[in-house]
PDB file of C-alpha atoms in Angstrom:
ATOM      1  CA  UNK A 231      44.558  -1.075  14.633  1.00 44.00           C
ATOM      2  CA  UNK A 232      41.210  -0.398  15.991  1.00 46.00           C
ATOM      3  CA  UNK A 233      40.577   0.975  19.476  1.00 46.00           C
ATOM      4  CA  UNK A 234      38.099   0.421  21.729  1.00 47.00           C
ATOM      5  CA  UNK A 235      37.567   2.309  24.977  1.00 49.00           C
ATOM      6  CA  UNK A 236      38.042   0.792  28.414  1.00 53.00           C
ATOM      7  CA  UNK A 237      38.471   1.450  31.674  1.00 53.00           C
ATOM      8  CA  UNK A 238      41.672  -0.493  32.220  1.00 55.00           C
ATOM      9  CA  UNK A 239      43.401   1.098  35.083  1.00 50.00           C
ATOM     10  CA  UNK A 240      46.817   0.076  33.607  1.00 51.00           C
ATOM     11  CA  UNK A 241      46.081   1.670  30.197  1.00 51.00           C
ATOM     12  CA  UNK A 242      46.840   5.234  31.493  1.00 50.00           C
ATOM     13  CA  UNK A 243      49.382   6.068  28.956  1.00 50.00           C
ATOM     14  CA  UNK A 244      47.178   4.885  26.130  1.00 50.00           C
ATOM     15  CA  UNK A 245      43.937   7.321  27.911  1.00 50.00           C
ATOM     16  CA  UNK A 246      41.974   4.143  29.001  1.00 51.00           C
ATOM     17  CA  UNK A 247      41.603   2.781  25.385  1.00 54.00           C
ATOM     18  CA  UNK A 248      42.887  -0.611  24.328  1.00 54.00           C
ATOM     19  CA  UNK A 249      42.910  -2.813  20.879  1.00 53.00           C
ATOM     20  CA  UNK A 250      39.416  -4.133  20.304  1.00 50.00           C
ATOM     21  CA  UNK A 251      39.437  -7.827  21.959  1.00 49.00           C
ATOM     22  CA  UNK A 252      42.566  -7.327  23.143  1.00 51.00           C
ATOM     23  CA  UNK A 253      43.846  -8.133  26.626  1.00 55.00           C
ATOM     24  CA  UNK A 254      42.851  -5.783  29.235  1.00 58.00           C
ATOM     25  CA  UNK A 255      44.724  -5.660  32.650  1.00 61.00           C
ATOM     26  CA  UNK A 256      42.896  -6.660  35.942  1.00 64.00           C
ATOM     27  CA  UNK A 257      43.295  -3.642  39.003  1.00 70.00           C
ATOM     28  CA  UNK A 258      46.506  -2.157  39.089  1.00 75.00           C
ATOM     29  CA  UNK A 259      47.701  -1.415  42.556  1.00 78.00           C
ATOM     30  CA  UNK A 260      50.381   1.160  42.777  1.00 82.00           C
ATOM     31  CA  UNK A 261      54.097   0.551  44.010  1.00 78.00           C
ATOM     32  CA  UNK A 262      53.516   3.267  46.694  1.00 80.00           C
ATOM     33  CA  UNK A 263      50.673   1.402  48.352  1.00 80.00           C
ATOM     34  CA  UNK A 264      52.709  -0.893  51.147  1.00 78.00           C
ATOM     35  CA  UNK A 265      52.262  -4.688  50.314  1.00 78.00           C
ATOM     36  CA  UNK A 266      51.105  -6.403  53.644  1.00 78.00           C
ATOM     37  CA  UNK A 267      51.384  -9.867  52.738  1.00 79.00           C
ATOM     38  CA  UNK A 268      48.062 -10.346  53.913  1.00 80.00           C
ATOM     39  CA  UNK A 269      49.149 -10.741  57.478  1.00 85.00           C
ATOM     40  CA  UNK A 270      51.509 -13.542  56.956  1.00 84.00           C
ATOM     41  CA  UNK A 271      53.256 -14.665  60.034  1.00 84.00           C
ATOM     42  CA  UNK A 272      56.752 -15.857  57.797  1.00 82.00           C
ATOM     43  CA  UNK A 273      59.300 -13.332  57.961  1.00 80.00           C
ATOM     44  CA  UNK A 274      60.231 -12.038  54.243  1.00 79.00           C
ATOM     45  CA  UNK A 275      62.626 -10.116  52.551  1.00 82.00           C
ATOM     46  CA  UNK A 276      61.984  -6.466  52.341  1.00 81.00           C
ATOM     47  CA  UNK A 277      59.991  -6.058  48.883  1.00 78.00           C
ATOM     48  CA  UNK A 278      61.341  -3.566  46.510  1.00 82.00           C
ATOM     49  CA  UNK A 279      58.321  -1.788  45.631  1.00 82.00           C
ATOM     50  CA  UNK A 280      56.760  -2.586  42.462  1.00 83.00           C
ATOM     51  CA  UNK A 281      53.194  -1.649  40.779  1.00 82.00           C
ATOM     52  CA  UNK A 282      50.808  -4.999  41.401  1.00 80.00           C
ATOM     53  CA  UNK A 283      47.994  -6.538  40.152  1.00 79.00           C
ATOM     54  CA  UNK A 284      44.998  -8.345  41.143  1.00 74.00           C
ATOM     55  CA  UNK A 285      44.825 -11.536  39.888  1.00 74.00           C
ATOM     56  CA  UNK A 286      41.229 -13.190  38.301  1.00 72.00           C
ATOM     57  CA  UNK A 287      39.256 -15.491  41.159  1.00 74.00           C
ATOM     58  CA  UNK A 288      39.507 -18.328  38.168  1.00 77.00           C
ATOM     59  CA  UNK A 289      40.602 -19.231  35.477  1.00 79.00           C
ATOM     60  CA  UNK A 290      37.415 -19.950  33.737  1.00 81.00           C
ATOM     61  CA  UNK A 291      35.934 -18.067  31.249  1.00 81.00           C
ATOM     62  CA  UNK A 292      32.950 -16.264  32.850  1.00 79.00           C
ATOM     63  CA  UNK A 293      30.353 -18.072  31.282  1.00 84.00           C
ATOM     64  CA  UNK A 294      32.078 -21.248  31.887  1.00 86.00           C
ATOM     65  CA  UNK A 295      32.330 -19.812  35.863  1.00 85.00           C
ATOM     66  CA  UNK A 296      28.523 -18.358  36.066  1.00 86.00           C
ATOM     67  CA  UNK A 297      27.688 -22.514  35.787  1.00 89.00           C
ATOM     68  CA  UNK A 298      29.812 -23.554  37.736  1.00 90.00           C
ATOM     69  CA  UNK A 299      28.772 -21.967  40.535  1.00 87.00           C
ATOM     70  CA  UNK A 300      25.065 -22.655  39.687  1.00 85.00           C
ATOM     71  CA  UNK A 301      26.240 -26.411  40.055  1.00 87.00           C
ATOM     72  CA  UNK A 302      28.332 -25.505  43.345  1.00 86.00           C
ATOM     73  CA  UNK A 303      25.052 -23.810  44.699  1.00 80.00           C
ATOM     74  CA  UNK A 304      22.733 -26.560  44.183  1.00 78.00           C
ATOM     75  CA  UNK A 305      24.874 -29.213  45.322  1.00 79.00           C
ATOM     76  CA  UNK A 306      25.812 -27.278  48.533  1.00 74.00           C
ATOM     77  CA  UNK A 307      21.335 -26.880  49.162  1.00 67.00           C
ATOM     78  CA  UNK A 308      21.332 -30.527  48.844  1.00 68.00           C
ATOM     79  CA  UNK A 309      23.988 -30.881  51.246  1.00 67.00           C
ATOM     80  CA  UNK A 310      22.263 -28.531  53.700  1.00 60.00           C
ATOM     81  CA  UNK A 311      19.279 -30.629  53.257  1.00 55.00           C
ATOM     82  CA  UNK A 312      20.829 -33.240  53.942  1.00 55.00           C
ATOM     83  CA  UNK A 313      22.581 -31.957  56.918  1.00 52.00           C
ATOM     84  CA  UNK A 314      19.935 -30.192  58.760  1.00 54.00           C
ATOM     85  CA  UNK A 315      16.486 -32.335  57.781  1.00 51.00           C
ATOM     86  CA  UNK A 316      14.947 -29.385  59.878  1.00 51.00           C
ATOM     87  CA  UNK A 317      15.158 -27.238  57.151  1.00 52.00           C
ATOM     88  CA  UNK A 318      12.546 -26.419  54.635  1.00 52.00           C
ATOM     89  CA  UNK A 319      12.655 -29.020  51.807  1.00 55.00           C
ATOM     90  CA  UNK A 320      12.345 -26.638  49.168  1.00 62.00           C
ATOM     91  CA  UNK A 321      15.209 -24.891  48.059  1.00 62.00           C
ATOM     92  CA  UNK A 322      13.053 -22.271  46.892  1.00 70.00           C
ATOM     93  CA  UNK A 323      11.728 -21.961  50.394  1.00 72.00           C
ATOM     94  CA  UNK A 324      14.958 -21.761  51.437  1.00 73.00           C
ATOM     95  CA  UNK A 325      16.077 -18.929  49.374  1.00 76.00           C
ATOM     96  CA  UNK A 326      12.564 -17.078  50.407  1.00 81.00           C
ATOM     97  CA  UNK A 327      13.330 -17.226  53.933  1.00 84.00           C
ATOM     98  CA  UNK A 328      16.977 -16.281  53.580  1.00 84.00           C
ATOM     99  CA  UNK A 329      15.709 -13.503  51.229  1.00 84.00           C
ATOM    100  CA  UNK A 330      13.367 -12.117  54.746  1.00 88.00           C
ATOM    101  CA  UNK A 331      16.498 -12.224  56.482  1.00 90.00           C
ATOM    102  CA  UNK A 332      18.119 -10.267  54.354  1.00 87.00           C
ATOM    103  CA  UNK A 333      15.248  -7.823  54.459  1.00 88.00           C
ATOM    104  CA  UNK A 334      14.918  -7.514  58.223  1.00 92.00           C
ATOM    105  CA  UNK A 335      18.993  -7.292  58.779  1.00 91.00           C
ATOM    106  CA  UNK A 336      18.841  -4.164  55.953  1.00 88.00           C
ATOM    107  CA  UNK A 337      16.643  -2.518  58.987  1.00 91.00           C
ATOM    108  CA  UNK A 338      18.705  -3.193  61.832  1.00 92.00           C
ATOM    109  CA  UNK A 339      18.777  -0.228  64.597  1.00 91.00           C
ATOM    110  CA  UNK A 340      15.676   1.233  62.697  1.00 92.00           C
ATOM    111  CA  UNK A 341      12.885   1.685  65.298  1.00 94.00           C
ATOM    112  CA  UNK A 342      10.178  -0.458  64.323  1.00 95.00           C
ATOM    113  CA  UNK A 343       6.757  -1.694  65.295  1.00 95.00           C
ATOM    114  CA  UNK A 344       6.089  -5.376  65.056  1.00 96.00           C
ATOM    115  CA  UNK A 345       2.788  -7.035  65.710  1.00 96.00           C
ATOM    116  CA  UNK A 346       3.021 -10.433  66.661  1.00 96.00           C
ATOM    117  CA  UNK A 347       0.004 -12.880  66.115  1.00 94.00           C
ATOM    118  CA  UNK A 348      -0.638 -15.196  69.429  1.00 92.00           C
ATOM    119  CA  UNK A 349      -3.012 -17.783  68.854  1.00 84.00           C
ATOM    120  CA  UNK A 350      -6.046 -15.442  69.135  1.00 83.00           C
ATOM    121  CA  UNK A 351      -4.488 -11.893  70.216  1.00 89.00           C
ATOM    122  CA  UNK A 352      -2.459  -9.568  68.546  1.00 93.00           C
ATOM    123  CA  UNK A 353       0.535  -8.012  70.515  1.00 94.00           C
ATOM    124  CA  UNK A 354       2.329  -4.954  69.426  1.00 95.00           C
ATOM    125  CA  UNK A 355       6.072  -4.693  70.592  1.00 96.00           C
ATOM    126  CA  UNK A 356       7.852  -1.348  69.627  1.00 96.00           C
ATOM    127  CA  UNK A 357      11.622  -1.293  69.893  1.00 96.00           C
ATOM    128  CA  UNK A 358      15.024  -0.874  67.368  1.00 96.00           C
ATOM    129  CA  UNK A 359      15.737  -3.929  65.562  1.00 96.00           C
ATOM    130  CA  UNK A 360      18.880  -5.237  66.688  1.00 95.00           C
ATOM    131  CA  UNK A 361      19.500  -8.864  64.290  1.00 95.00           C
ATOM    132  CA  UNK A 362      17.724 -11.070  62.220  1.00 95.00           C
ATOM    133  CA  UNK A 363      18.748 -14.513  62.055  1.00 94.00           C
ATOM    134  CA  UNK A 364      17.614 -17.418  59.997  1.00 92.00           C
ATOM    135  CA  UNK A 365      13.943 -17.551  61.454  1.00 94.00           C
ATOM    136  CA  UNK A 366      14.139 -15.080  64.168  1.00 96.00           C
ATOM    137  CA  UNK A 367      14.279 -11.138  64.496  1.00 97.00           C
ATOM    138  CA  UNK A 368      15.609  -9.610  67.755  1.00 97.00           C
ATOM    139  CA  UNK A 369      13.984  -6.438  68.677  1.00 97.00           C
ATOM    140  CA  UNK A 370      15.382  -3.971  71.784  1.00 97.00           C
ATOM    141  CA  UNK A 371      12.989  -2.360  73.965  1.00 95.00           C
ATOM    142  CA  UNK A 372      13.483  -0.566  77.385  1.00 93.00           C
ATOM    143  CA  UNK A 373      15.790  -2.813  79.229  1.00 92.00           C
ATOM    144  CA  UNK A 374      14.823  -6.180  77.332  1.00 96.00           C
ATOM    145  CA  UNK A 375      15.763  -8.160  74.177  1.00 97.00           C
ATOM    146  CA  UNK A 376      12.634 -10.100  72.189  1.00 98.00           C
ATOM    147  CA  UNK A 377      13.016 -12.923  70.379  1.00 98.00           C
ATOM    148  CA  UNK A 378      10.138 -13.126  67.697  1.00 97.00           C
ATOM    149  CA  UNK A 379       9.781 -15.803  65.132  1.00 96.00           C
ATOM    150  CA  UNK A 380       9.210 -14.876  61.764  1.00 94.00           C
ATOM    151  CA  UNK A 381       5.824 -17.287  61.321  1.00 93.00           C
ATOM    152  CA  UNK A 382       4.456 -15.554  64.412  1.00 95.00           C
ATOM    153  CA  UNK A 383       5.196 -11.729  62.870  1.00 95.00           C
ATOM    154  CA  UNK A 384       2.042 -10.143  61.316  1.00 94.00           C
ATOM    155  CA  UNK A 385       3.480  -6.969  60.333  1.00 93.00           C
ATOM    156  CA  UNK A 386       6.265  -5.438  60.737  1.00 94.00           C
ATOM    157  CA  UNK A 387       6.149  -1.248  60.315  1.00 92.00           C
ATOM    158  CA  UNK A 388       9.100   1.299  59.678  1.00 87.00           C
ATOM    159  CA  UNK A 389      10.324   4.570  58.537  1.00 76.00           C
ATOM    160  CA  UNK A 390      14.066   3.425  57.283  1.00 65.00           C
ATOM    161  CA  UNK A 391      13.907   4.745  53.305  1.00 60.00           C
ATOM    162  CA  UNK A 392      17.023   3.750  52.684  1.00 60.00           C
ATOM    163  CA  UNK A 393      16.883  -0.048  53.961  1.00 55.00           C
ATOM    164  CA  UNK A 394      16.606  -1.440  50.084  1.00 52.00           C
ATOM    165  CA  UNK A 395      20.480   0.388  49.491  1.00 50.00           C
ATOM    166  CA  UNK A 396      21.233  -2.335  52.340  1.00 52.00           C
ATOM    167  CA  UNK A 397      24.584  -4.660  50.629  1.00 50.00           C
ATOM    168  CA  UNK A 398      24.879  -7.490  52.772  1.00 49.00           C
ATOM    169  CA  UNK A 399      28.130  -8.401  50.775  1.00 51.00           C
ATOM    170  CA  UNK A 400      29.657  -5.870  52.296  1.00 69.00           C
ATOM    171  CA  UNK A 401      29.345  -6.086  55.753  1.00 79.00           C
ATOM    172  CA  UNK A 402      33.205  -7.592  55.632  1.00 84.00           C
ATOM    173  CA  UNK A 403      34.881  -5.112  53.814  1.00 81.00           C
ATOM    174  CA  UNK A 404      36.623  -3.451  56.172  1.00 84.00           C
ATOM    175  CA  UNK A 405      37.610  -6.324  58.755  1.00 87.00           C
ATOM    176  CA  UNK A 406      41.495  -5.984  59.926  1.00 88.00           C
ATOM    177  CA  UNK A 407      43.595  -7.925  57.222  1.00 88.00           C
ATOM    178  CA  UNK A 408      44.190 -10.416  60.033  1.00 90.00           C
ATOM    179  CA  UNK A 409      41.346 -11.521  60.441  1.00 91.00           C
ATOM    180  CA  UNK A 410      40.356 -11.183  56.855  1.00 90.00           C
ATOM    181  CA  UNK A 411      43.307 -14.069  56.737  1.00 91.00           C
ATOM    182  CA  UNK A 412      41.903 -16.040  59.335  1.00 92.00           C
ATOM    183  CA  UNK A 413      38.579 -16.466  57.774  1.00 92.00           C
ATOM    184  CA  UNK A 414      39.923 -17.517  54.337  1.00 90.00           C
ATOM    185  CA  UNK A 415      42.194 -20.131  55.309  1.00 91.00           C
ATOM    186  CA  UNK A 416      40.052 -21.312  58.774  1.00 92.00           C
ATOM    187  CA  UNK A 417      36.766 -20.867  57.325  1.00 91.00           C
ATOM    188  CA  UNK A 418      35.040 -23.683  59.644  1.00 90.00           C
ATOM    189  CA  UNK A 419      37.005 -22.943  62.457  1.00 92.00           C
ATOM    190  CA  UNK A 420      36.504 -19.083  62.634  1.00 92.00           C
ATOM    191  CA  UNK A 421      33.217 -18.803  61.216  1.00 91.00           C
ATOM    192  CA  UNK A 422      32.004 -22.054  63.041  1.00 88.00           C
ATOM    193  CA  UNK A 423      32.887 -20.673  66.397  1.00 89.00           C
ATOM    194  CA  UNK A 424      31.268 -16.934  66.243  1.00 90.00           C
ATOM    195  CA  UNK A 425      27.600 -16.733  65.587  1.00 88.00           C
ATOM    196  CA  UNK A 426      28.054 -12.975  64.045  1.00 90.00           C
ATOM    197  CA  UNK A 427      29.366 -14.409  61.036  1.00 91.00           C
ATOM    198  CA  UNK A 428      27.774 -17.856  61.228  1.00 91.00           C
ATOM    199  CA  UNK A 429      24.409 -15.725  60.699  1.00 91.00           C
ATOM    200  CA  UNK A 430      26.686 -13.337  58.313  1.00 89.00           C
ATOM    201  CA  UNK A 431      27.207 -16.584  55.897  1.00 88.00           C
ATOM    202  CA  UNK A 432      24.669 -18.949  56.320  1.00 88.00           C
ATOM    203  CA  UNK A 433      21.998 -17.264  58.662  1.00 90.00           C
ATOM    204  CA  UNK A 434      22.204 -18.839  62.465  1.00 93.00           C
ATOM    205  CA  UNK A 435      18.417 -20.364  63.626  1.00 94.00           C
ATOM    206  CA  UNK A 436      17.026 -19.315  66.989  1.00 96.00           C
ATOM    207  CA  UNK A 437      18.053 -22.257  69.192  1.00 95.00           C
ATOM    208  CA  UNK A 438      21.789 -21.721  68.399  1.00 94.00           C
ATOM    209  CA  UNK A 439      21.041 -18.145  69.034  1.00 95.00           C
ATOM    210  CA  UNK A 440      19.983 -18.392  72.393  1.00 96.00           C
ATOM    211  CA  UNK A 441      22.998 -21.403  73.436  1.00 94.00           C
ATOM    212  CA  UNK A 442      24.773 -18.067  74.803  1.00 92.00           C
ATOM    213  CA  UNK A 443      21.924 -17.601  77.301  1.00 95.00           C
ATOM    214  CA  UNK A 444      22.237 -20.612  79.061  1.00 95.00           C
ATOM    215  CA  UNK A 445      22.086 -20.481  82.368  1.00 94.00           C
ATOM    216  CA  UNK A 446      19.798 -16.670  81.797  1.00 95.00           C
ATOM    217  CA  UNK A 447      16.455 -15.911  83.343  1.00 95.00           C
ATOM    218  CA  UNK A 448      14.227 -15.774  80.549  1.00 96.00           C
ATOM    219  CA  UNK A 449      10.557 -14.940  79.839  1.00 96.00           C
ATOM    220  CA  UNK A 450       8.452 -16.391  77.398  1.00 96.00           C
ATOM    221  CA  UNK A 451       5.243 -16.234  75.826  1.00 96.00           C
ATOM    222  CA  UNK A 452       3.741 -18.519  74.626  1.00 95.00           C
ATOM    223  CA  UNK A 453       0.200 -18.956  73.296  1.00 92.00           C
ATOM    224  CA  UNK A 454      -0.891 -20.701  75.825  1.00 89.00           C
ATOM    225  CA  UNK A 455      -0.558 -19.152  78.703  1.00 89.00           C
ATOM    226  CA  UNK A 456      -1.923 -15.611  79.554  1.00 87.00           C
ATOM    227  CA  UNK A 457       0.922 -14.583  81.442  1.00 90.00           C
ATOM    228  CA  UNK A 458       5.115 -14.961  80.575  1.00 92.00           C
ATOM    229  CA  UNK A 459       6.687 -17.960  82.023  1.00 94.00           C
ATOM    230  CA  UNK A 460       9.628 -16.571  83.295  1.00 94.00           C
ATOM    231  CA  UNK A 461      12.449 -19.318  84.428  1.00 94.00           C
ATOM    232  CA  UNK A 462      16.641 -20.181  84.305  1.00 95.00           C
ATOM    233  CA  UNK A 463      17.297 -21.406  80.569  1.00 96.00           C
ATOM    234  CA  UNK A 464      18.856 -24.795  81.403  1.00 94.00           C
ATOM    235  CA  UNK A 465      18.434 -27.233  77.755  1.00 94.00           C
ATOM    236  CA  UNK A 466      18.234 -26.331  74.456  1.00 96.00           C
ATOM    237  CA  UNK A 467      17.764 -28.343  71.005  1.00 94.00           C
ATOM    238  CA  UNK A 468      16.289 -27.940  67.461  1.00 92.00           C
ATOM    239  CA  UNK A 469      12.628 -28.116  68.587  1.00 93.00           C
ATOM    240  CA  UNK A 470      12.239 -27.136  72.324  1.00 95.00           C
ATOM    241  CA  UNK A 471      13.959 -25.834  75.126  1.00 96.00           C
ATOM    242  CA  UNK A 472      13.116 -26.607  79.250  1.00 95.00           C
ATOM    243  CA  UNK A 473      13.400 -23.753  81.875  1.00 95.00           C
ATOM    244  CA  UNK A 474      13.850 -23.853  85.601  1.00 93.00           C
ATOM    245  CA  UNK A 475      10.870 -22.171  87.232  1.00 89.00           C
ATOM    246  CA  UNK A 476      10.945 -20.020  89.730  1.00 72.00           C
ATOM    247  CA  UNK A 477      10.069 -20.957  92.826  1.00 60.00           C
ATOM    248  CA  UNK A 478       6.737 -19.089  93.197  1.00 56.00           C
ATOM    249  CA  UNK A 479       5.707 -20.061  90.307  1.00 55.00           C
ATOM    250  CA  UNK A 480       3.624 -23.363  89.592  1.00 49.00           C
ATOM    251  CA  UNK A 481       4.000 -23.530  85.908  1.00 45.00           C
ATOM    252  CA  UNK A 482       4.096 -27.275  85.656  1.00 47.00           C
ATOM    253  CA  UNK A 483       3.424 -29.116  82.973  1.00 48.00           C
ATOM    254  CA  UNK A 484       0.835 -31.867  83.483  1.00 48.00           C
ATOM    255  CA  UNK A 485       1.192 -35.940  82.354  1.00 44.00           C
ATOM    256  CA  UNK A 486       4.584 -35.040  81.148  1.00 47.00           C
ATOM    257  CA  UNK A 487       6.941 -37.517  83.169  1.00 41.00           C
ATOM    258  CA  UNK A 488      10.046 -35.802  81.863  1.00 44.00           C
ATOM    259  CA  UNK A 489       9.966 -32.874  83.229  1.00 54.00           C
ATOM    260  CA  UNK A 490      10.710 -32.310  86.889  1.00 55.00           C
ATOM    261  CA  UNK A 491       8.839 -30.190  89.926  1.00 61.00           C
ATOM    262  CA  UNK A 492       9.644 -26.657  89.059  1.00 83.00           C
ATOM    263  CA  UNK A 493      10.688 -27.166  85.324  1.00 88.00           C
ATOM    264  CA  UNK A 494       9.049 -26.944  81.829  1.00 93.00           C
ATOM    265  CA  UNK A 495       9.851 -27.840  78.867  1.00 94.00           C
ATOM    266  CA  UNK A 496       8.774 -25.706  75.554  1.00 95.00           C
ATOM    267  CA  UNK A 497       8.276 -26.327  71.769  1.00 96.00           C
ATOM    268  CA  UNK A 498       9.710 -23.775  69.840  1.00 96.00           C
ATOM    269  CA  UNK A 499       6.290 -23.833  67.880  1.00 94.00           C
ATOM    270  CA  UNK A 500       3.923 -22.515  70.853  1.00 95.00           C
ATOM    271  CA  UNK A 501       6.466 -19.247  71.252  1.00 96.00           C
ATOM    272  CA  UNK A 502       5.177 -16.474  70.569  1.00 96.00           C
ATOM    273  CA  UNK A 503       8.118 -14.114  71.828  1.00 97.00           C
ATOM    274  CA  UNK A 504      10.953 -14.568  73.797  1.00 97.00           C
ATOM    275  CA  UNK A 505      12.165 -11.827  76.486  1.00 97.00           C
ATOM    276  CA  UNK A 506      15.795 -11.475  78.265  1.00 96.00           C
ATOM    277  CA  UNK A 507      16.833  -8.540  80.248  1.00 93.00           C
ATOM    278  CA  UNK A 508      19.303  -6.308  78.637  1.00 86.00           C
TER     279      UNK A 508
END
């Protein structure tokens, strides 16, 4: 019978070759390695040890699979459209500005320079990249976080080489077992209630970012105002948020009858950065 040469873990007695088409064994996990039920809370007999094996994530062949998931992934931009009109329209606009999130997170705690364009001026902030999120990148300088929106972020300079060997994929690889659990059987619940790994999966937008400042003294520059408004974050939603001025300041807006004496209200549009103490 002809032989062909694989790498099938299980063939060992064979040296790693198999018959040609024949079947060839997923990973082979040995009996020593302990089996921990992936951190199942039922109580179950004590296992007699005994060599396992991974099983295949389908039963599909894997051309039959690749589309498949092709059809998954366009139905699930559709429903994202759908879901959040906010979003670019374009799915390929989509997948360009994921894509620069991607980017940016391969250069987190690099020290970078960013200069941001405001309306007419150009403002350099240097600092170490702490996140990106779906539209956003957070930089760390002395004693402050910034908040800069990727359409206001001219160019963006650093000395990280090895950014592009960056796997996102992986960022989850090494998460305790129970949690690993947790996450594939509560997806919604656990992923939907930590923005680490809502921004991990999907990317999280700045104004779910910045929900867990509420109630923060903020700065904010915008580009129309020479100096930061600085004020109490008090509202947030897709398109603006309103701040609580301080008391010496008299940064009201004018012919705007929602907004109070001593509050403002901001589109997300006119920021130009965004500045909370560390």
């Amino acid at each position: 019978m002809e032989m062909n040469q694989c790498n099938c873990p299980c063939h060992h007695s064979m040296e790693n070759s198999c018959p040609q088409r024949g079947f060839c064994c997923p990973g082979r996990i040995p009996a020593h390695v302990p089996n921990d039920r992936f951190c199942s809370p039922f109580v179950c007999p004590e296992p007699i040890p005994t060599p396992r094996f991974n099983s295949p994530n389908s039963p599909l062949p894997p051309d039959e699979l690749n589309q498949l998931q092709v059809c998954l992934e366009e139905i699930n931009d559709t429903l994202r459209t759908i879901g959040n009109p906010n979003e670019p329209e374009e799915p390929d606009q989509r997948q360009r500005q994921r894509q620069l999130q991607q980017h940016f997170r391969a250069l987190r705690c690099s020290l970078v320079k960013v200069v941001v364009d405001c309306q007419d001026k150009e403002i350099e902030i240097l600092g170490i990249l702490e996140e990106a999120g779906a539209n956003f990148i957070q930089v760390n300088t002395l004693g402050h976080k910034k908040f800069i929106p990727f359409e206001k972020i001219c160019t963006l300079k650093h000395e990280n080489f090895q950014a592009e060997t960056f796997e996102h994929e992986q960022e989850l690889l090494s998460i305790d077992t129970c949690i690993r659990r947790e996450i594939t059987f509560n997806f919604g619940e656990i992923v939907g209630r930590s923005p680490e790994l809502i921004n991990i999966f999907f990317g999280i937008p700045l104004h779910l970012f910045l929900l867990s400042f509420l109630g923060c003294e903020i700065q904010v520059k915008t580009e129309s105002d020479e100096q930061l408004i600085s004020g109490i974050l008090c509202l947030i939603d897709e398109n603006q948020f309103r701040l609580q001025l301080d008391q010496e300041e008299k940064q009201v807006e004018e012919n705007n009858p929602y907004n109070g004496e001593g509050a403002r209200t901001i589109n997300f549009n006119a920021v130009c950065y965004i500045s909370i103490d560390s």
